[in-house]
Amino acid sequence: MYINWHLNTFFVFQVLLSNLVLTCVLLLACYAAVRWYVRDSYRIGGFSQKHVFITGCDSGFGNLLARQLDQKGFRVTAGCLTEKGAADLAAATSPRLQTLLLNVTDSASIRSAVEFVRREVGERGLWGLVNNAGRSVPIGPTEWMQLEDFTKVLDVNLIGVIDVTLQFLPLLKKAKGRVVNVASILGRLSLTGGGYCLSKWGVEAFSDSLRRDMQHFGIKVSIIEPGFFKTGVTSVDLINADLKRLWARLPQDVKDSYGATYLDDYIKMQGFSMNILCCPDISKVTWCMEHALTAQRPRTRYGAGWDAKFFWIPLSYLPSFVSDFVVNVLLPSPKDKASS
């Protein structure tokens, strides 16, 4: 009986101890979450004295961000590819916002933009650079591509980002400012062929190395990783038209290996997937961009969209056979598929 009493006492002590440990762990987790939330909520001031330059403002994320920052009092310079895009944006914003024509694949065009911004910012320097300009097509099966199809996308999405950043760095160093680079969840998980995924993986790597190098000068670098959103980049009509172009130039033996119905099946399944996946609320992305520019302690990476946070980014950490299975569900298989 004496032994049983000791055993029961020991058991009760273990339960209390284990609950105490669990309680401490939960309290620490809650404290960390509250501390992170409070720290995340601190903002800088003096928006009216801060200049931000954004690329790719004709439509989509860049266009909305330019209007968003303009409403908050920032001095925004918006780079647009077309005159119509620049005129439409200028008409929808205050006189404070300025537009200019910019082709990120043309170093001379970037130099002109730098000179324009230098005259505007003076000795204050440039507070924010948002590398948003991008393109998706050509995108599709790797075998359908030629080298120039890769370079068309890489020149805009990666080389353009690098060129713009390098040319604006002196102005950013003056202000100890921010660089915000738009990557993608496809910079973590390659779901299709073409230059898009390659370019976004490159943006991730470039941003990481830039962040480490520039932290010594007070420049902070953030990466935006959007999931699927309804923008020009994800336009099904644009992608489908380019897929038909790629298919039309394929040799007949390559077409035969995929099957006569493969292109139609690919377009149908892709359209179905995009309609399900693409979110129309692009403010989820521009909120991340704004936070990266206005937070006292901006995050290194922002997963934008619920699909990015809770599906694609977690999927990128799982074994490859899991992500392969997901891709195989989303897209059709060729006729001459080899048996494993």
mmCIF file of C-alpha atoms in Angstrom:
data_model
loop_
_atom_site.group_PDB
_atom_site.id
_atom_site.type_symbol
_atom_site.label_atom_id
_atom_site.label_comp_id
_atom_site.label_asym_id
_atom_site.label_seq_id
_atom_site.Cartn_x
_atom_site.Cartn_y
_atom_site.Cartn_z
ATOM 1 C CA MET A 1 0.000 0.000 0.000
ATOM 2 C CA TYR A 2 2.850 2.330 0.900
ATOM 3 C CA ILE A 3 4.483 1.572 -2.476
ATOM 4 C CA ASN A 4 1.239 2.204 -4.339
ATOM 5 C CA TRP A 5 0.860 5.563 -2.605
ATOM 6 C CA HIS A 6 4.358 6.560 -3.718
ATOM 7 C CA LEU A 7 3.679 5.414 -7.266
ATOM 8 C CA ASN A 8 0.445 7.412 -7.412
ATOM 9 C CA THR A 9 2.214 10.453 -6.002
ATOM 10 C CA PHE A 10 4.990 10.096 -8.549
ATOM 11 C CA PHE A 11 2.438 9.740 -11.370
ATOM 12 C CA VAL A 12 0.554 12.859 -10.226
ATOM 13 C CA PHE A 13 3.835 14.765 -9.993
ATOM 14 C CA GLN A 14 4.727 13.710 -13.554
ATOM 15 C CA VAL A 15 1.352 14.852 -14.877
ATOM 16 C CA LEU A 16 1.685 18.203 -13.108
ATOM 17 C CA LEU A 17 5.229 18.612 -14.363
ATOM 18 C CA SER A 18 4.321 17.706 -17.933
ATOM 19 C CA ASN A 19 1.372 20.112 -17.835
ATOM 20 C CA LEU A 20 3.624 22.790 -16.420
ATOM 21 C CA VAL A 21 6.086 22.291 -19.259
ATOM 22 C CA LEU A 22 3.243 22.343 -21.810
ATOM 23 C CA THR A 23 1.817 25.483 -20.214
ATOM 24 C CA CYS A 24 5.215 27.183 -20.310
ATOM 25 C CA VAL A 25 5.655 26.238 -23.949
ATOM 26 C CA LEU A 26 2.211 27.627 -24.829
ATOM 27 C CA LEU A 27 2.878 30.826 -22.885
ATOM 28 C CA LEU A 28 6.217 31.291 -24.645
ATOM 29 C CA ALA A 29 4.571 30.688 -28.023
ATOM 30 C CA CYS A 30 1.859 33.246 -27.243
ATOM 31 C CA TYR A 31 4.456 35.744 -26.051
ATOM 32 C CA ALA A 32 6.500 35.254 -29.226
ATOM 33 C CA ALA A 33 3.399 35.676 -31.418
ATOM 34 C CA VAL A 34 2.292 38.867 -29.642
ATOM 35 C CA ARG A 35 5.825 40.262 -29.700
ATOM 36 C CA TRP A 36 6.116 39.500 -33.424
ATOM 37 C CA TYR A 37 2.742 41.105 -34.127
ATOM 38 C CA VAL A 38 3.620 44.259 -32.167
ATOM 39 C CA ARG A 39 7.042 44.507 -33.799
ATOM 40 C CA ASP A 40 5.461 43.922 -37.226
ATOM 41 C CA SER A 41 3.003 46.768 -36.649
ATOM 42 C CA TYR A 42 5.593 49.537 -36.098
ATOM 43 C CA ARG A 43 5.718 51.940 -39.052
ATOM 44 C CA ILE A 44 8.045 54.662 -40.232
ATOM 45 C CA GLY A 45 6.842 58.244 -40.594
ATOM 46 C CA GLY A 46 7.370 61.127 -42.979
ATOM 47 C CA PHE A 47 5.770 59.543 -46.036
ATOM 48 C CA SER A 48 5.549 62.894 -47.811
ATOM 49 C CA GLN A 49 9.346 63.182 -47.804
ATOM 50 C CA LYS A 50 9.988 59.695 -49.147
ATOM 51 C CA HIS A 51 10.367 58.829 -52.821
ATOM 52 C CA VAL A 52 9.494 55.418 -54.241
ATOM 53 C CA PHE A 53 10.200 54.165 -57.751
ATOM 54 C CA ILE A 54 8.073 51.290 -59.092
ATOM 55 C CA THR A 55 8.519 49.363 -62.343
ATOM 56 C CA GLY A 56 5.714 47.733 -64.328
ATOM 57 C CA CYS A 57 2.922 50.165 -63.429
ATOM 58 C CA ASP A 58 0.763 49.838 -66.543
ATOM 59 C CA SER A 59 -1.525 47.386 -64.757
ATOM 60 C CA GLY A 60 -1.687 44.752 -62.028
ATOM 61 C CA PHE A 61 0.343 44.914 -58.818
ATOM 62 C CA GLY A 62 2.487 47.891 -59.840
ATOM 63 C CA ASN A 63 -0.483 49.999 -60.885
ATOM 64 C CA LEU A 64 -2.398 49.344 -57.662
ATOM 65 C CA LEU A 65 0.688 49.888 -55.485
ATOM 66 C CA ALA A 66 1.404 53.239 -57.163
ATOM 67 C CA ARG A 67 -2.152 54.417 -56.451
ATOM 68 C CA GLN A 68 -2.022 53.019 -52.914
ATOM 69 C CA LEU A 69 1.232 54.781 -52.011
ATOM 70 C CA ASP A 70 0.089 57.997 -53.677
ATOM 71 C CA GLN A 71 -2.986 58.050 -51.433
ATOM 72 C CA LYS A 72 -0.724 57.700 -48.390
ATOM 73 C CA GLY A 73 1.326 60.734 -49.403
ATOM 74 C CA PHE A 74 4.448 59.103 -50.835
ATOM 75 C CA ARG A 75 6.224 60.755 -53.748
ATOM 76 C CA VAL A 76 5.828 58.012 -56.341
ATOM 77 C CA THR A 77 7.565 57.729 -59.686
ATOM 78 C CA ALA A 78 5.900 55.027 -61.745
ATOM 79 C CA GLY A 79 7.690 53.344 -64.627
ATOM 80 C CA CYS A 80 5.311 52.264 -67.397
ATOM 81 C CA LEU A 81 6.027 50.387 -70.602
ATOM 82 C CA THR A 82 3.344 52.143 -72.662
ATOM 83 C CA GLU A 83 2.173 55.733 -73.067
ATOM 84 C CA LYS A 84 -1.430 54.640 -72.489
ATOM 85 C CA GLY A 85 -0.500 52.951 -69.217
ATOM 86 C CA ALA A 86 1.313 56.078 -68.052
ATOM 87 C CA ALA A 87 -1.537 58.393 -69.066
ATOM 88 C CA ASP A 88 -4.228 56.255 -67.418
ATOM 89 C CA LEU A 89 -2.278 56.055 -64.156
ATOM 90 C CA ALA A 90 -1.560 59.787 -64.105
ATOM 91 C CA ALA A 91 -5.258 60.505 -64.627
ATOM 92 C CA ALA A 92 -6.212 58.284 -61.657
ATOM 93 C CA THR A 93 -3.750 59.759 -59.146
ATOM 94 C CA SER A 94 -2.712 63.052 -57.556
ATOM 95 C CA PRO A 95 -0.312 65.550 -59.194
ATOM 96 C CA ARG A 96 2.315 64.274 -56.745
ATOM 97 C CA LEU A 97 2.695 61.016 -58.674
ATOM 98 C CA GLN A 98 4.879 61.145 -61.769
ATOM 99 C CA THR A 99 5.097 58.649 -64.586
ATOM 100 C CA LEU A 100 7.811 57.881 -67.081
ATOM 101 C CA LEU A 101 8.292 55.378 -69.877
ATOM 102 C CA LEU A 102 10.595 52.527 -68.937
ATOM 103 C CA ASN A 103 11.776 49.401 -70.707
ATOM 104 C CA VAL A 104 13.664 47.295 -68.160
ATOM 105 C CA THR A 105 15.439 45.361 -70.937
ATOM 106 C CA ASP A 106 17.058 48.584 -72.205
ATOM 107 C CA SER A 107 19.946 49.928 -70.088
ATOM 108 C CA ALA A 108 19.676 53.353 -71.720
ATOM 109 C CA SER A 109 16.002 53.555 -70.738
ATOM 110 C CA ILE A 110 16.945 52.650 -67.158
ATOM 111 C CA ARG A 111 19.701 55.297 -67.114
ATOM 112 C CA SER A 112 17.173 57.929 -68.200
ATOM 113 C CA ALA A 113 14.869 56.851 -65.378
ATOM 114 C CA VAL A 114 17.730 57.084 -62.867
ATOM 115 C CA GLU A 115 18.563 60.630 -63.995
ATOM 116 C CA PHE A 116 14.914 61.629 -63.756
ATOM 117 C CA VAL A 117 14.627 60.227 -60.233
ATOM 118 C CA ARG A 118 17.976 61.739 -59.172
ATOM 119 C CA ARG A 119 16.696 65.211 -60.050
ATOM 120 C CA GLU A 120 13.533 64.570 -58.039
ATOM 121 C CA VAL A 121 15.067 63.118 -54.875
ATOM 122 C CA GLY A 122 18.111 65.374 -54.570
ATOM 123 C CA GLU A 123 20.239 64.689 -51.501
ATOM 124 C CA ARG A 124 17.438 62.782 -49.752
ATOM 125 C CA GLY A 125 18.026 59.799 -51.996
ATOM 126 C CA LEU A 126 15.527 57.128 -53.009
ATOM 127 C CA TRP A 127 13.619 55.486 -50.168
ATOM 128 C CA GLY A 128 12.063 52.609 -52.094
ATOM 129 C CA LEU A 129 12.680 50.636 -55.273
ATOM 130 C CA VAL A 130 9.993 48.111 -56.234
ATOM 131 C CA ASN A 131 11.028 45.733 -59.022
ATOM 132 C CA ASN A 132 7.608 44.624 -60.204
ATOM 133 C CA ALA A 133 7.826 44.538 -64.023
ATOM 134 C CA GLY A 134 7.504 41.023 -65.401
ATOM 135 C CA ARG A 135 6.165 38.727 -68.108
ATOM 136 C CA SER A 136 5.088 35.097 -68.167
ATOM 137 C CA VAL A 137 5.037 33.945 -71.799
ATOM 138 C CA PRO A 138 6.461 31.905 -73.394
ATOM 139 C CA ILE A 139 5.501 29.323 -70.774
ATOM 140 C CA GLY A 140 4.683 25.641 -71.250
ATOM 141 C CA PRO A 141 6.388 22.260 -71.777
ATOM 142 C CA THR A 142 10.174 22.624 -71.889
ATOM 143 C CA GLU A 143 10.538 20.639 -75.120
ATOM 144 C CA TRP A 144 8.382 23.177 -76.939
ATOM 145 C CA MET A 145 10.830 25.989 -76.185
ATOM 146 C CA GLN A 146 13.748 27.443 -78.071
ATOM 147 C CA LEU A 147 16.581 29.406 -76.473
ATOM 148 C CA GLU A 148 15.071 32.769 -77.401
ATOM 149 C CA ASP A 149 11.863 31.820 -75.582
ATOM 150 C CA PHE A 150 13.839 31.601 -72.347
ATOM 151 C CA THR A 151 15.769 34.831 -72.925
ATOM 152 C CA LYS A 152 12.587 36.834 -73.638
ATOM 153 C CA VAL A 153 11.386 36.143 -70.116
ATOM 154 C CA LEU A 154 14.756 36.168 -68.354
ATOM 155 C CA ASP A 155 15.645 39.568 -69.856
ATOM 156 C CA VAL A 156 12.604 41.154 -68.198
ATOM 157 C CA ASN A 157 12.135 39.150 -65.014
ATOM 158 C CA LEU A 158 15.745 38.654 -63.940
ATOM 159 C CA ILE A 159 18.307 40.640 -65.953
ATOM 160 C CA GLY A 160 15.975 43.642 -65.892
ATOM 161 C CA VAL A 161 15.649 43.412 -62.115
ATOM 162 C CA ILE A 162 19.419 43.213 -61.730
ATOM 163 C CA ASP A 163 20.100 46.117 -64.108
ATOM 164 C CA VAL A 164 17.490 48.392 -62.516
ATOM 165 C CA THR A 165 18.734 47.593 -59.006
ATOM 166 C CA LEU A 166 22.405 48.151 -59.778
ATOM 167 C CA GLN A 167 21.726 51.498 -61.431
ATOM 168 C CA PHE A 168 19.527 52.739 -58.567
ATOM 169 C CA LEU A 169 21.768 51.545 -55.712
ATOM 170 C CA PRO A 170 23.669 54.854 -55.286
ATOM 171 C CA LEU A 171 20.366 56.685 -54.705
ATOM 172 C CA LEU A 172 19.155 53.959 -52.334
ATOM 173 C CA LYS A 173 22.369 54.127 -50.300
ATOM 174 C CA LYS A 174 21.831 57.861 -49.763
ATOM 175 C CA ALA A 175 18.454 57.233 -48.147
ATOM 176 C CA LYS A 176 19.344 53.890 -46.524
ATOM 177 C CA GLY A 177 16.244 52.742 -48.315
ATOM 178 C CA ARG A 178 14.368 49.615 -49.285
ATOM 179 C CA VAL A 179 14.431 47.223 -52.247
ATOM 180 C CA VAL A 180 11.294 45.162 -52.842
ATOM 181 C CA ASN A 181 11.626 42.425 -55.449
ATOM 182 C CA VAL A 182 8.602 40.555 -56.778
ATOM 183 C CA ALA A 183 9.364 36.849 -57.093
ATOM 184 C CA SER A 184 6.654 34.168 -56.982
ATOM 185 C CA ILE A 185 5.804 30.859 -55.364
ATOM 186 C CA LEU A 186 7.148 29.555 -58.695
ATOM 187 C CA GLY A 187 10.507 30.788 -57.429
ATOM 188 C CA ARG A 188 10.262 27.999 -54.871
ATOM 189 C CA LEU A 189 8.392 25.346 -56.843
ATOM 190 C CA SER A 190 8.857 24.855 -60.591
ATOM 191 C CA LEU A 191 5.459 23.877 -61.989
ATOM 192 C CA THR A 192 6.031 24.429 -65.690
ATOM 193 C CA GLY A 193 8.691 24.920 -68.348
ATOM 194 C CA GLY A 194 9.899 28.129 -69.931
ATOM 195 C CA GLY A 195 11.791 31.054 -68.460
ATOM 196 C CA TYR A 196 9.288 32.170 -65.837
ATOM 197 C CA CYS A 197 10.158 29.740 -63.043
ATOM 198 C CA LEU A 198 13.879 30.085 -63.819
ATOM 199 C CA SER A 199 13.648 33.866 -63.593
ATOM 200 C CA LYS A 200 11.821 33.817 -60.264
ATOM 201 C CA TRP A 201 14.327 31.364 -58.737
ATOM 202 C CA GLY A 202 16.982 33.824 -59.933
ATOM 203 C CA VAL A 203 15.187 36.768 -58.301
ATOM 204 C CA GLU A 204 15.148 34.848 -55.009
ATOM 205 C CA ALA A 205 18.900 34.191 -55.192
ATOM 206 C CA PHE A 206 19.773 37.718 -56.329
ATOM 207 C CA SER A 207 17.660 39.235 -53.547
ATOM 208 C CA ASP A 208 19.278 37.075 -50.871
ATOM 209 C CA SER A 209 22.802 38.007 -51.907
ATOM 210 C CA LEU A 210 21.819 41.667 -52.306
ATOM 211 C CA ARG A 211 20.256 41.708 -48.823
ATOM 212 C CA ARG A 212 23.399 40.379 -47.185
ATOM 213 C CA ASP A 213 25.659 42.775 -49.079
ATOM 214 C CA MET A 214 23.515 45.876 -48.561
ATOM 215 C CA GLN A 215 22.685 45.398 -44.864
ATOM 216 C CA HIS A 216 26.068 46.996 -44.106
ATOM 217 C CA PHE A 217 24.781 50.217 -45.720
ATOM 218 C CA GLY A 218 21.380 50.225 -44.017
ATOM 219 C CA ILE A 219 19.447 49.041 -47.093
ATOM 220 C CA LYS A 220 16.769 46.439 -46.440
ATOM 221 C CA VAL A 221 15.719 43.960 -49.129
ATOM 222 C CA SER A 222 12.395 42.118 -49.159
ATOM 223 C CA ILE A 223 11.041 39.434 -51.478
ATOM 224 C CA ILE A 224 7.344 39.192 -52.374
ATOM 225 C CA GLU A 225 6.186 35.659 -53.208
ATOM 226 C CA PRO A 226 2.642 35.879 -54.599
ATOM 227 C CA GLY A 227 0.521 32.817 -55.182
ATOM 228 C CA PHE A 228 -1.859 32.826 -58.143
ATOM 229 C CA PHE A 229 -3.654 36.128 -58.807
ATOM 230 C CA LYS A 230 -5.679 37.478 -61.716
ATOM 231 C CA THR A 231 -3.287 39.825 -63.539
ATOM 232 C CA GLY A 232 -1.916 40.198 -67.041
ATOM 233 C CA VAL A 233 0.818 37.684 -66.204
ATOM 234 C CA THR A 234 -1.771 34.964 -65.562
ATOM 235 C CA SER A 235 -4.055 35.904 -68.482
ATOM 236 C CA VAL A 236 -5.341 32.579 -69.834
ATOM 237 C CA ASP A 237 -6.026 34.081 -73.278
ATOM 238 C CA LEU A 238 -2.444 35.353 -73.545
ATOM 239 C CA ILE A 239 -0.921 32.066 -72.376
ATOM 240 C CA ASN A 240 -3.165 29.939 -74.596
ATOM 241 C CA ALA A 241 -2.408 32.014 -77.696
ATOM 242 C CA ASP A 242 1.309 31.568 -77.092
ATOM 243 C CA LEU A 243 0.914 27.818 -76.450
ATOM 244 C CA LYS A 244 -0.748 27.490 -79.861
ATOM 245 C CA ARG A 245 2.192 29.367 -81.408
ATOM 246 C CA LEU A 246 4.691 27.027 -79.747
ATOM 247 C CA TRP A 247 2.717 23.940 -80.802
ATOM 248 C CA ALA A 248 2.394 25.081 -84.410
ATOM 249 C CA ARG A 249 6.159 25.226 -84.951
ATOM 250 C CA LEU A 250 6.931 21.816 -83.422
ATOM 251 C CA PRO A 251 8.212 19.063 -85.722
ATOM 252 C CA GLN A 252 5.556 16.471 -86.520
ATOM 253 C CA ASP A 253 7.353 13.674 -84.672
ATOM 254 C CA VAL A 254 7.320 15.731 -81.470
ATOM 255 C CA LYS A 255 3.606 16.470 -81.897
ATOM 256 C CA ASP A 256 2.963 12.769 -82.441
ATOM 257 C CA SER A 257 4.743 11.878 -79.207
ATOM 258 C CA TYR A 258 2.344 14.107 -77.261
ATOM 259 C CA GLY A 259 -0.772 13.056 -79.138
ATOM 260 C CA ALA A 260 -3.223 14.903 -81.377
ATOM 261 C CA THR A 261 -5.422 16.049 -78.478
ATOM 262 C CA TYR A 262 -2.633 17.038 -76.078
ATOM 263 C CA LEU A 263 -2.701 20.774 -76.833
ATOM 264 C CA ASP A 264 -6.477 21.005 -76.391
ATOM 265 C CA ASP A 265 -6.310 18.929 -73.202
ATOM 266 C CA TYR A 266 -3.463 21.091 -71.872
ATOM 267 C CA ILE A 267 -5.369 24.312 -72.559
ATOM 268 C CA LYS A 268 -8.569 22.980 -70.979
ATOM 269 C CA MET A 269 -6.886 21.682 -67.825
ATOM 270 C CA GLN A 270 -4.748 24.792 -67.463
ATOM 271 C CA GLY A 271 -7.771 27.065 -67.874
ATOM 272 C CA PHE A 272 -9.709 25.035 -65.297
ATOM 273 C CA SER A 273 -6.806 25.185 -62.821
ATOM 274 C CA MET A 274 -6.222 28.908 -63.288
ATOM 275 C CA ASN A 275 -9.902 29.722 -62.808
ATOM 276 C CA ILE A 276 -9.839 27.867 -59.494
ATOM 277 C CA LEU A 277 -6.449 29.066 -58.278
ATOM 278 C CA CYS A 278 -6.318 32.733 -59.346
ATOM 279 C CA CYS A 279 -7.500 35.194 -56.695
ATOM 280 C CA PRO A 280 -9.011 38.479 -57.955
ATOM 281 C CA ASP A 281 -7.986 40.461 -54.839
ATOM 282 C CA ILE A 282 -4.523 41.698 -55.786
ATOM 283 C CA SER A 283 -4.460 44.043 -52.776
ATOM 284 C CA LYS A 284 -3.194 41.029 -50.790
ATOM 285 C CA VAL A 285 0.039 41.436 -52.750
ATOM 286 C CA THR A 286 0.246 45.228 -52.648
ATOM 287 C CA TRP A 287 -0.324 45.155 -48.870
ATOM 288 C CA CYS A 288 2.861 43.082 -48.579
ATOM 289 C CA MET A 289 4.718 45.543 -50.807
ATOM 290 C CA GLU A 290 3.485 48.481 -48.755
ATOM 291 C CA HIS A 291 4.478 46.795 -45.505
ATOM 292 C CA ALA A 292 7.982 46.151 -46.861
ATOM 293 C CA LEU A 293 8.284 49.886 -47.603
ATOM 294 C CA THR A 294 6.698 51.260 -44.434
ATOM 295 C CA ALA A 295 7.488 48.816 -41.605
ATOM 296 C CA GLN A 296 10.318 49.684 -39.255
ATOM 297 C CA ARG A 297 11.415 46.066 -39.506
ATOM 298 C CA PRO A 298 10.284 44.694 -42.866
ATOM 299 C CA ARG A 299 10.168 40.943 -43.379
ATOM 300 C CA THR A 300 12.688 39.179 -45.586
ATOM 301 C CA ARG A 301 9.957 37.227 -47.404
ATOM 302 C CA TYR A 302 6.238 37.802 -47.819
ATOM 303 C CA GLY A 303 4.007 34.932 -48.906
ATOM 304 C CA ALA A 304 1.089 36.732 -50.568
ATOM 305 C CA GLY A 305 -2.233 34.911 -50.767
ATOM 306 C CA TRP A 306 -3.680 32.023 -48.798
ATOM 307 C CA ASP A 307 -2.676 29.525 -51.486
ATOM 308 C CA ALA A 308 0.961 30.643 -51.166
ATOM 309 C CA LYS A 309 0.990 30.515 -47.351
ATOM 310 C CA PHE A 310 -0.872 27.285 -46.765
ATOM 311 C CA PHE A 311 -0.330 25.210 -49.899
ATOM 312 C CA TRP A 312 2.448 26.127 -52.336
ATOM 313 C CA ILE A 313 5.146 27.183 -49.874
ATOM 314 C CA PRO A 314 4.581 24.154 -47.582
ATOM 315 C CA LEU A 315 4.497 21.952 -50.705
ATOM 316 C CA SER A 316 7.920 23.281 -51.713
ATOM 317 C CA TYR A 317 9.416 21.726 -48.560
ATOM 318 C CA LEU A 318 7.939 18.275 -49.175
ATOM 319 C CA PRO A 319 9.693 15.490 -51.145
ATOM 320 C CA SER A 320 9.760 15.962 -54.910
ATOM 321 C CA PHE A 321 7.447 13.029 -55.597
ATOM 322 C CA VAL A 322 4.661 14.894 -53.754
ATOM 323 C CA SER A 323 4.975 18.065 -55.861
ATOM 324 C CA ASP A 324 5.348 15.899 -58.996
ATOM 325 C CA PHE A 325 2.040 14.245 -58.148
ATOM 326 C CA VAL A 326 0.332 17.641 -57.791
ATOM 327 C CA VAL A 327 1.639 18.824 -61.177
ATOM 328 C CA ASN A 328 0.551 15.566 -62.818
ATOM 329 C CA VAL A 329 -2.951 16.122 -61.472
ATOM 330 C CA LEU A 330 -3.087 19.671 -62.840
ATOM 331 C CA LEU A 331 -1.775 18.910 -66.357
ATOM 332 C CA PRO A 332 -2.330 16.093 -68.918
ATOM 333 C CA SER A 333 0.178 13.369 -69.759
ATOM 334 C CA PRO A 334 1.673 12.888 -73.260
ATOM 335 C CA LYS A 335 0.479 9.959 -75.353
ATOM 336 C CA ASP A 336 3.936 8.324 -75.415
ATOM 337 C CA LYS A 337 4.368 8.517 -71.658
ATOM 338 C CA ALA A 338 7.071 6.073 -70.569
ATOM 339 C CA SER A 339 6.070 3.478 -67.992
ATOM 340 C CA SER A 340 8.103 3.554 -64.779
#
